[in-house]
PDB file of C-alpha atoms in Angstrom:
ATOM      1  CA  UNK A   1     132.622  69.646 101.317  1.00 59.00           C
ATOM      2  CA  UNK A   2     135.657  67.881  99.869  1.00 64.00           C
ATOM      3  CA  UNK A   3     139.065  69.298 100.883  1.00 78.00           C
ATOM      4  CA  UNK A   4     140.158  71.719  97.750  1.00 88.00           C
ATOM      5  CA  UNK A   5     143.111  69.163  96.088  1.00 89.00           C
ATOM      6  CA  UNK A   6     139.977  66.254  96.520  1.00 91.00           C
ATOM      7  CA  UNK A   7     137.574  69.007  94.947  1.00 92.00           C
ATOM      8  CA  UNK A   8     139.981  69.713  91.993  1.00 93.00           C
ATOM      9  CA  UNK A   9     140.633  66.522  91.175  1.00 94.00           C
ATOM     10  CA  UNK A  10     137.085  65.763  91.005  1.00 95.00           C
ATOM     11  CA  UNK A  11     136.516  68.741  88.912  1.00 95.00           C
ATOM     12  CA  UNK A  12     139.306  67.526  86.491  1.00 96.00           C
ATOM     13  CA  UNK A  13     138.525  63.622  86.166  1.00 96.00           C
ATOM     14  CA  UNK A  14     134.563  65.167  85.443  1.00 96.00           C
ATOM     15  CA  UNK A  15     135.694  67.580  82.642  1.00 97.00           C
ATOM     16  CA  UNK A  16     137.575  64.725  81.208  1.00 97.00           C
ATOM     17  CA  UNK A  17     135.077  62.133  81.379  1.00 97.00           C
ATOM     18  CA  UNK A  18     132.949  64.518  79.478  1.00 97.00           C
ATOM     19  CA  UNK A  19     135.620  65.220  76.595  1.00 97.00           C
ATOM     20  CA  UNK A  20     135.876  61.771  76.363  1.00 97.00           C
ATOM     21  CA  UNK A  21     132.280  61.218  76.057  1.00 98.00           C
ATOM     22  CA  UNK A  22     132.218  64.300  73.650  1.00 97.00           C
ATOM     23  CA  UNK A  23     134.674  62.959  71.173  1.00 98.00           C
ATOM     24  CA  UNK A  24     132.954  59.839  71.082  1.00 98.00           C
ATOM     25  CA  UNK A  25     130.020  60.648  70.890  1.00 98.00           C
ATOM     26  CA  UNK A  26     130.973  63.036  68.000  1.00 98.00           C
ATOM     27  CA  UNK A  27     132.445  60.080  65.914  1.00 98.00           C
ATOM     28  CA  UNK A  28     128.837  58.239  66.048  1.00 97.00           C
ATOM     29  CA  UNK A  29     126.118  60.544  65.236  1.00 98.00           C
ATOM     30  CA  UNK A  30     128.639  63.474  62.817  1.00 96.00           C
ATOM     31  CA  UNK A  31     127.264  61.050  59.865  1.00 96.00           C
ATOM     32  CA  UNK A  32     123.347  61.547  61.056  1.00 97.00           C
ATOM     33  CA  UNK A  33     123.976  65.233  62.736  1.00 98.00           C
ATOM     34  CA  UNK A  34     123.309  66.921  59.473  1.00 98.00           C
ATOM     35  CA  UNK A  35     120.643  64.177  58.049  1.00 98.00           C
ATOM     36  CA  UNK A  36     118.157  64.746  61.125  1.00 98.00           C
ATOM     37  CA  UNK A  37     118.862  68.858  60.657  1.00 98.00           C
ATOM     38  CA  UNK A  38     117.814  68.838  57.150  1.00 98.00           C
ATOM     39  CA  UNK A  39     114.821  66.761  58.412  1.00 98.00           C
ATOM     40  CA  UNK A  40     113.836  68.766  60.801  1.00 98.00           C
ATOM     41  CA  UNK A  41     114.027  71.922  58.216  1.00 98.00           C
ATOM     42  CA  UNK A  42     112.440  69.889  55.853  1.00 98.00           C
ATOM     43  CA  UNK A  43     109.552  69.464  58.028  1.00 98.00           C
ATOM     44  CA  UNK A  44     109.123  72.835  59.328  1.00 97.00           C
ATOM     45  CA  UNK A  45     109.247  74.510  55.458  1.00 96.00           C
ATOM     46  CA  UNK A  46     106.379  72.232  54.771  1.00 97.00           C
ATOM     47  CA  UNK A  47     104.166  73.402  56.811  1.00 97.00           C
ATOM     48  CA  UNK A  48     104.390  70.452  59.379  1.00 98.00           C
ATOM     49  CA  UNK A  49     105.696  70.781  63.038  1.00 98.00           C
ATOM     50  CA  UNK A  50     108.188  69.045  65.628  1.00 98.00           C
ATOM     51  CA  UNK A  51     106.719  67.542  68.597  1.00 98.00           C
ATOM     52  CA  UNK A  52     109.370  66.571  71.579  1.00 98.00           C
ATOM     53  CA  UNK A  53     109.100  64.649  74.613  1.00 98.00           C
ATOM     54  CA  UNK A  54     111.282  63.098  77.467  1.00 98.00           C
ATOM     55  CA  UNK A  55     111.437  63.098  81.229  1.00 98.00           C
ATOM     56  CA  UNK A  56     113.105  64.729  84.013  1.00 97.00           C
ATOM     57  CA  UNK A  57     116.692  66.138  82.270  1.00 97.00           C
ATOM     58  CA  UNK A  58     115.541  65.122  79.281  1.00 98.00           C
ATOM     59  CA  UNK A  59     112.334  67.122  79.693  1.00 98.00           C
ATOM     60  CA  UNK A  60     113.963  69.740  80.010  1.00 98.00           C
ATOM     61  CA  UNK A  61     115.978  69.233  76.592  1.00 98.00           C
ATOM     62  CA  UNK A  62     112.618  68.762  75.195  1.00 98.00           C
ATOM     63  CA  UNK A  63     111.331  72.308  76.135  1.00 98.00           C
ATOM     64  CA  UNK A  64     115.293  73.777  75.552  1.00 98.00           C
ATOM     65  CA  UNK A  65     114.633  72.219  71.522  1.00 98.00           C
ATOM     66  CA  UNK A  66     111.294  73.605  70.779  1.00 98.00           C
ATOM     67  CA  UNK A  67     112.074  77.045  72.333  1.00 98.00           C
ATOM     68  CA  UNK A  68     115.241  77.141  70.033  1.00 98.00           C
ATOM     69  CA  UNK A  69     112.860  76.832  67.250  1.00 98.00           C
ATOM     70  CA  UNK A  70     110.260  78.870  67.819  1.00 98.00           C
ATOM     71  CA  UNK A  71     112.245  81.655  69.016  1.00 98.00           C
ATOM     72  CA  UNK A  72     115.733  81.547  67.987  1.00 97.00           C
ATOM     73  CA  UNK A  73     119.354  80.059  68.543  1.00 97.00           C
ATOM     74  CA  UNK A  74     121.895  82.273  67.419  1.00 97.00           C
ATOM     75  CA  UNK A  75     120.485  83.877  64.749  1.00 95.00           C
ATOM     76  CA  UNK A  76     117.191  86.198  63.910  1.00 95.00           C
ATOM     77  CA  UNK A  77     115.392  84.063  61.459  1.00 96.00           C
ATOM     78  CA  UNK A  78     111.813  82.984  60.704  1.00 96.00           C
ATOM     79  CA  UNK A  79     110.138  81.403  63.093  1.00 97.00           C
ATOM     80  CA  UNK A  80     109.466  77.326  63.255  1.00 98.00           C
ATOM     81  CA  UNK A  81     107.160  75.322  64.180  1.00 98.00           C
ATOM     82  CA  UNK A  82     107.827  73.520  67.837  1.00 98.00           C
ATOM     83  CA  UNK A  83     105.413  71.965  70.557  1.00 98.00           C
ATOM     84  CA  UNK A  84     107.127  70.552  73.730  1.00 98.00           C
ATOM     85  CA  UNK A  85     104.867  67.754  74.525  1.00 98.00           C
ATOM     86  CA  UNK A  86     106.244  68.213  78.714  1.00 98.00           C
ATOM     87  CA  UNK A  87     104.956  71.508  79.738  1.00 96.00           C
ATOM     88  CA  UNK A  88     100.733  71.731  79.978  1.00 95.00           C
ATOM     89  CA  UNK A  89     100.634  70.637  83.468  1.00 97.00           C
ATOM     90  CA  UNK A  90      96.663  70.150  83.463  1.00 98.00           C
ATOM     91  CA  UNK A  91      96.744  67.799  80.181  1.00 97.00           C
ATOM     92  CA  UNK A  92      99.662  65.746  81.682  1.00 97.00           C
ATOM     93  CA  UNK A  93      98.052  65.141  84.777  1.00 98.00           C
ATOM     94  CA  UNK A  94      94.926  64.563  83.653  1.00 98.00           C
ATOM     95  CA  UNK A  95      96.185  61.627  81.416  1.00 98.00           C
ATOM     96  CA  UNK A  96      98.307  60.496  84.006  1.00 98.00           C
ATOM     97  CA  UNK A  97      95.213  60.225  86.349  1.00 98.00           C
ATOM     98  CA  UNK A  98      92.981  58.656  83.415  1.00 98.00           C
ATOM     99  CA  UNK A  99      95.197  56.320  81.024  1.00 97.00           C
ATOM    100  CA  UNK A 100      98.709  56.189  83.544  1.00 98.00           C
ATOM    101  CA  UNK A 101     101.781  57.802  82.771  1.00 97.00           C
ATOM    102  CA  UNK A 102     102.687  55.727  80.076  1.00 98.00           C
ATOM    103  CA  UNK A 103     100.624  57.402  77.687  1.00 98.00           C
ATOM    104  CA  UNK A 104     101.284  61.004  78.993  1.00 98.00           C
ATOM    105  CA  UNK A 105     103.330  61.585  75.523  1.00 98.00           C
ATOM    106  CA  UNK A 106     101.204  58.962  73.055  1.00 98.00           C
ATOM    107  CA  UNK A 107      98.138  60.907  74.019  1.00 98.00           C
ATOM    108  CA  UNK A 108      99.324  64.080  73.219  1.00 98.00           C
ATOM    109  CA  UNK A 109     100.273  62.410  69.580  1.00 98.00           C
ATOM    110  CA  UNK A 110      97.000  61.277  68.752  1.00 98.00           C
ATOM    111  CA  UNK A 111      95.741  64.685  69.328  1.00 98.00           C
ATOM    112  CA  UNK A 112      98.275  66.669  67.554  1.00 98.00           C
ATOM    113  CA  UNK A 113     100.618  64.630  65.518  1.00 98.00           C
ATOM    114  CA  UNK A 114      99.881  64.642  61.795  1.00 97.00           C
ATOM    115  CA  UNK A 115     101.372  62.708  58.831  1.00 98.00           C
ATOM    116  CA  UNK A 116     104.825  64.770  57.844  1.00 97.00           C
ATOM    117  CA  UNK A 117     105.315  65.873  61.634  1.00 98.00           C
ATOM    118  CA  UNK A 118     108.493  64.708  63.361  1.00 98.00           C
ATOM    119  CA  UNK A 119     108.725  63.353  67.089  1.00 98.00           C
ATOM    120  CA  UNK A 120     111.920  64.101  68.906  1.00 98.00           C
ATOM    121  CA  UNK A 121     112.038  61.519  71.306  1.00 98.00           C
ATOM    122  CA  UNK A 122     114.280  61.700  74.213  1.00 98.00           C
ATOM    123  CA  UNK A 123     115.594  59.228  77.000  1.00 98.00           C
ATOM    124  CA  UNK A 124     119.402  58.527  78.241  1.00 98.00           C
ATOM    125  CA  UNK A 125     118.621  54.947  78.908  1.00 97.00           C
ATOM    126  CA  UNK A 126     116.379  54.424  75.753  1.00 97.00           C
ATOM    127  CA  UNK A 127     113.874  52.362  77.769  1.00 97.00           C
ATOM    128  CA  UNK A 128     111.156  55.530  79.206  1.00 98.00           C
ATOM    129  CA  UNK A 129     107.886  53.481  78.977  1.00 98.00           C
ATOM    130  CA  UNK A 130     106.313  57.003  78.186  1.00 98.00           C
ATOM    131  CA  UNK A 131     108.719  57.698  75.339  1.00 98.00           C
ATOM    132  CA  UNK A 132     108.855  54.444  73.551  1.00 98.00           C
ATOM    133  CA  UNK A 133     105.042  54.685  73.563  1.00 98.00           C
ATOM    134  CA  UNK A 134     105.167  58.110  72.327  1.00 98.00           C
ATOM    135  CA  UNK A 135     107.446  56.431  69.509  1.00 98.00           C
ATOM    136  CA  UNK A 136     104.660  53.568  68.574  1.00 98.00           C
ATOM    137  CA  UNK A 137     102.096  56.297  68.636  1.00 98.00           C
ATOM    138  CA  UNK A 138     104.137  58.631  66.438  1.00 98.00           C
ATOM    139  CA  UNK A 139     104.016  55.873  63.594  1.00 98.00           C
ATOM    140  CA  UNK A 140     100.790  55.308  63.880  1.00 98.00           C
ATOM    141  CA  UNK A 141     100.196  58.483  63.061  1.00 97.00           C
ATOM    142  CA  UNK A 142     102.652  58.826  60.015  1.00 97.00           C
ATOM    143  CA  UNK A 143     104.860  60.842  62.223  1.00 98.00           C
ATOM    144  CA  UNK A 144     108.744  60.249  61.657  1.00 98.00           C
ATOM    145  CA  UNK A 145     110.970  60.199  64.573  1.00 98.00           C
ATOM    146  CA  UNK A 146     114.468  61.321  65.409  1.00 98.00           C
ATOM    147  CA  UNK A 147     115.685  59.460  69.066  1.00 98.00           C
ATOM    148  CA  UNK A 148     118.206  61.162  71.173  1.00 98.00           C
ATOM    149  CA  UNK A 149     119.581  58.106  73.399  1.00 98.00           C
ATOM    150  CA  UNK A 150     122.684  56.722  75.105  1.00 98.00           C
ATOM    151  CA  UNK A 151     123.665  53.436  76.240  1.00 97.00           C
ATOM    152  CA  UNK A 152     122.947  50.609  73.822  1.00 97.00           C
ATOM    153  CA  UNK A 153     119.788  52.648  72.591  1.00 98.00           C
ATOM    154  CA  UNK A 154     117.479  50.561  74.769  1.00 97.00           C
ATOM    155  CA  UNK A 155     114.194  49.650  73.328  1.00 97.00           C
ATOM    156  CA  UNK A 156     113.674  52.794  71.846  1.00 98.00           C
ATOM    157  CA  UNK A 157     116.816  51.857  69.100  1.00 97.00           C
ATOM    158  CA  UNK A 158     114.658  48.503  68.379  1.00 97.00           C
ATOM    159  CA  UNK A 159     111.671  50.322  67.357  1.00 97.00           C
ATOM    160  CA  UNK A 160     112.811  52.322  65.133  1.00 97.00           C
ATOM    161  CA  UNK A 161     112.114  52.436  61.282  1.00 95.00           C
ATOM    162  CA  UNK A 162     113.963  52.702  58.237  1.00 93.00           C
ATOM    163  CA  UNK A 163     112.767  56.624  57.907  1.00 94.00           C
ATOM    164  CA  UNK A 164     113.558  57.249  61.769  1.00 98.00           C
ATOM    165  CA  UNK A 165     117.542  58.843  62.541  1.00 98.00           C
ATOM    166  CA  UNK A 166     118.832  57.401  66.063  1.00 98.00           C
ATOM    167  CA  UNK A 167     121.757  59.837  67.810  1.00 98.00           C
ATOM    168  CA  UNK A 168     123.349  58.097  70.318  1.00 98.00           C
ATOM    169  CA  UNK A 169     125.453  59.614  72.903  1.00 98.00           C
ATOM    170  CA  UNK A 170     128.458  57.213  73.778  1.00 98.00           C
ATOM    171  CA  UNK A 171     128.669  56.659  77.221  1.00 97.00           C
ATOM    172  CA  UNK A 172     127.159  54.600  79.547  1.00 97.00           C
ATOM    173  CA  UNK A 173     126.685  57.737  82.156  1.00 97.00           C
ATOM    174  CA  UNK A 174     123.608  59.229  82.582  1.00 98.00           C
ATOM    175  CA  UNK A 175     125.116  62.434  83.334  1.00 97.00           C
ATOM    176  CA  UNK A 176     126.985  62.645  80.310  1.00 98.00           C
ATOM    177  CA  UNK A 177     124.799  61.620  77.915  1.00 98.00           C
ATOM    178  CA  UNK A 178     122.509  64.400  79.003  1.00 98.00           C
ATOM    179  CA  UNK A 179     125.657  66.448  78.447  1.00 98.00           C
ATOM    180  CA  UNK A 180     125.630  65.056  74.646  1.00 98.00           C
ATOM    181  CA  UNK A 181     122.242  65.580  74.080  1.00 98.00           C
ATOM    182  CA  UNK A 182     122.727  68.991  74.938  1.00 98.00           C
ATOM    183  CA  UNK A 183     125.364  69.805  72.192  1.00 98.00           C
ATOM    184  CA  UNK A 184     123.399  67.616  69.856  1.00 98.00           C
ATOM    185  CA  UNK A 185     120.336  69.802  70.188  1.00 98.00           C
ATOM    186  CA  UNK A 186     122.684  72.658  69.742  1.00 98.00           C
ATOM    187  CA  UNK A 187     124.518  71.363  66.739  1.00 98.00           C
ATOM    188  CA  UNK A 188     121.403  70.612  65.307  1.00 98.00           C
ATOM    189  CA  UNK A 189     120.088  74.301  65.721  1.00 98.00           C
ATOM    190  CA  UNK A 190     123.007  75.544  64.342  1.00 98.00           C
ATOM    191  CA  UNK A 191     122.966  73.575  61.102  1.00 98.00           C
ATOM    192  CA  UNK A 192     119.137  74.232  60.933  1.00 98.00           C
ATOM    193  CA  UNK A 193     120.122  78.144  61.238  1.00 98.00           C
ATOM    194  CA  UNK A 194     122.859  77.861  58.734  1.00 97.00           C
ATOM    195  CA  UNK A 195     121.262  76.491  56.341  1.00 97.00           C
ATOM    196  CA  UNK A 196     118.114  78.931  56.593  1.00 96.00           C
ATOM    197  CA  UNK A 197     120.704  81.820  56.301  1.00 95.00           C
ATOM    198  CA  UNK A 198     122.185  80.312  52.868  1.00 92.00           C
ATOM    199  CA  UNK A 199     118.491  80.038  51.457  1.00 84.00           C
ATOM    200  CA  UNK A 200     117.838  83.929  52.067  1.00 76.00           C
TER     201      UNK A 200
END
């Protein structure tokens, strides 16, 4: 373990690197924060559901977004309609085993995705071979798609369509973009709860 002053000042150059990365990141997507909320609303009011997908951290944002939906954020509300695309250990394998891991997400898709659904697509580098075929699938299958990245947006930010939102997380650190996505989820949430509290 790092002597305590070394400690600290590892501790301090972290939280700044991630207020850095926060205001940043802030200054790209506060434009698209609110567009992909009412989207998401949008979808869930018409009867449609969110599908969301990513690996490792990003998996775990994936699960941390549909639960906020389903259940709750902050507020009691009505519930929406969410399907993590990263948790049904037997279907993942199984298409792992039988197509590859590429198609672990884009499987799922063809079974579930429906025209008016909406993919959240997660991946800090923007290049997840699962993801980005997860993405091709989802507009196959008339399925619009919101991208959480970071970096230059990979190859994920090149296949996206004029009805897709991109938020990109402004740093080049895989660490703190996960940090980004994080808050994005959770300003999205927030909006999404706001604005279901105004309608009632």
């Amino acid at each position: 373990m790092p002597n305590d002053a070394f400690a600290n000042q590892i501790v301090t150059d972290l939280f700044a690197a991630s207020r850095q990365a926060n205001e940043a990141t802030r200054a790209a997507v506060a434009d698209s924060l609110p567009s992909a909320a009412a989207r998401i609303l949008a979808c869930c009011e018409s009867g449609h559901k969110m599908l969301a997908c990513g690996n490792g951290g990003s998996a775990g944002d994936a699960q941390h977004f549909a639960s906020e939906l389903v259940n709750r954020f902050e507020r009691n509300r009505r519930a929406l309609a969410a399907i993590s695309l990263v948790t049904e250990s037997s279907t993942l394998t199984a298409i792992a085993n039988d197509a590859g891991y590429d198609r672990v997400f884009s499987r799922q898709i063809e079974a579930l995705g429906q025209t008016g659904d909406v993919l959240l697509a997660i991946s800090t580098s923007g290049h997840s071979p699962n993801v980005v075929t997860a993405i091709d699938a989802a507009h196959e299958r008339g399925l619009s798609v919101i991208a959480l990245t970071g970096r230059d947006g990979g190859r994920m930010a090149e296949q996206l369509n004029g009805d897709d939102i991109e938020l990109r997380a402004a740093s080049d650190v895989t660490a703190r973009i996960q940090e980004m996505h994080l808050l994005i989820i959770h300003c999205i949430c927030r909006l999404i709860e706001d604005a279901i509290a105004a309608e009632d």
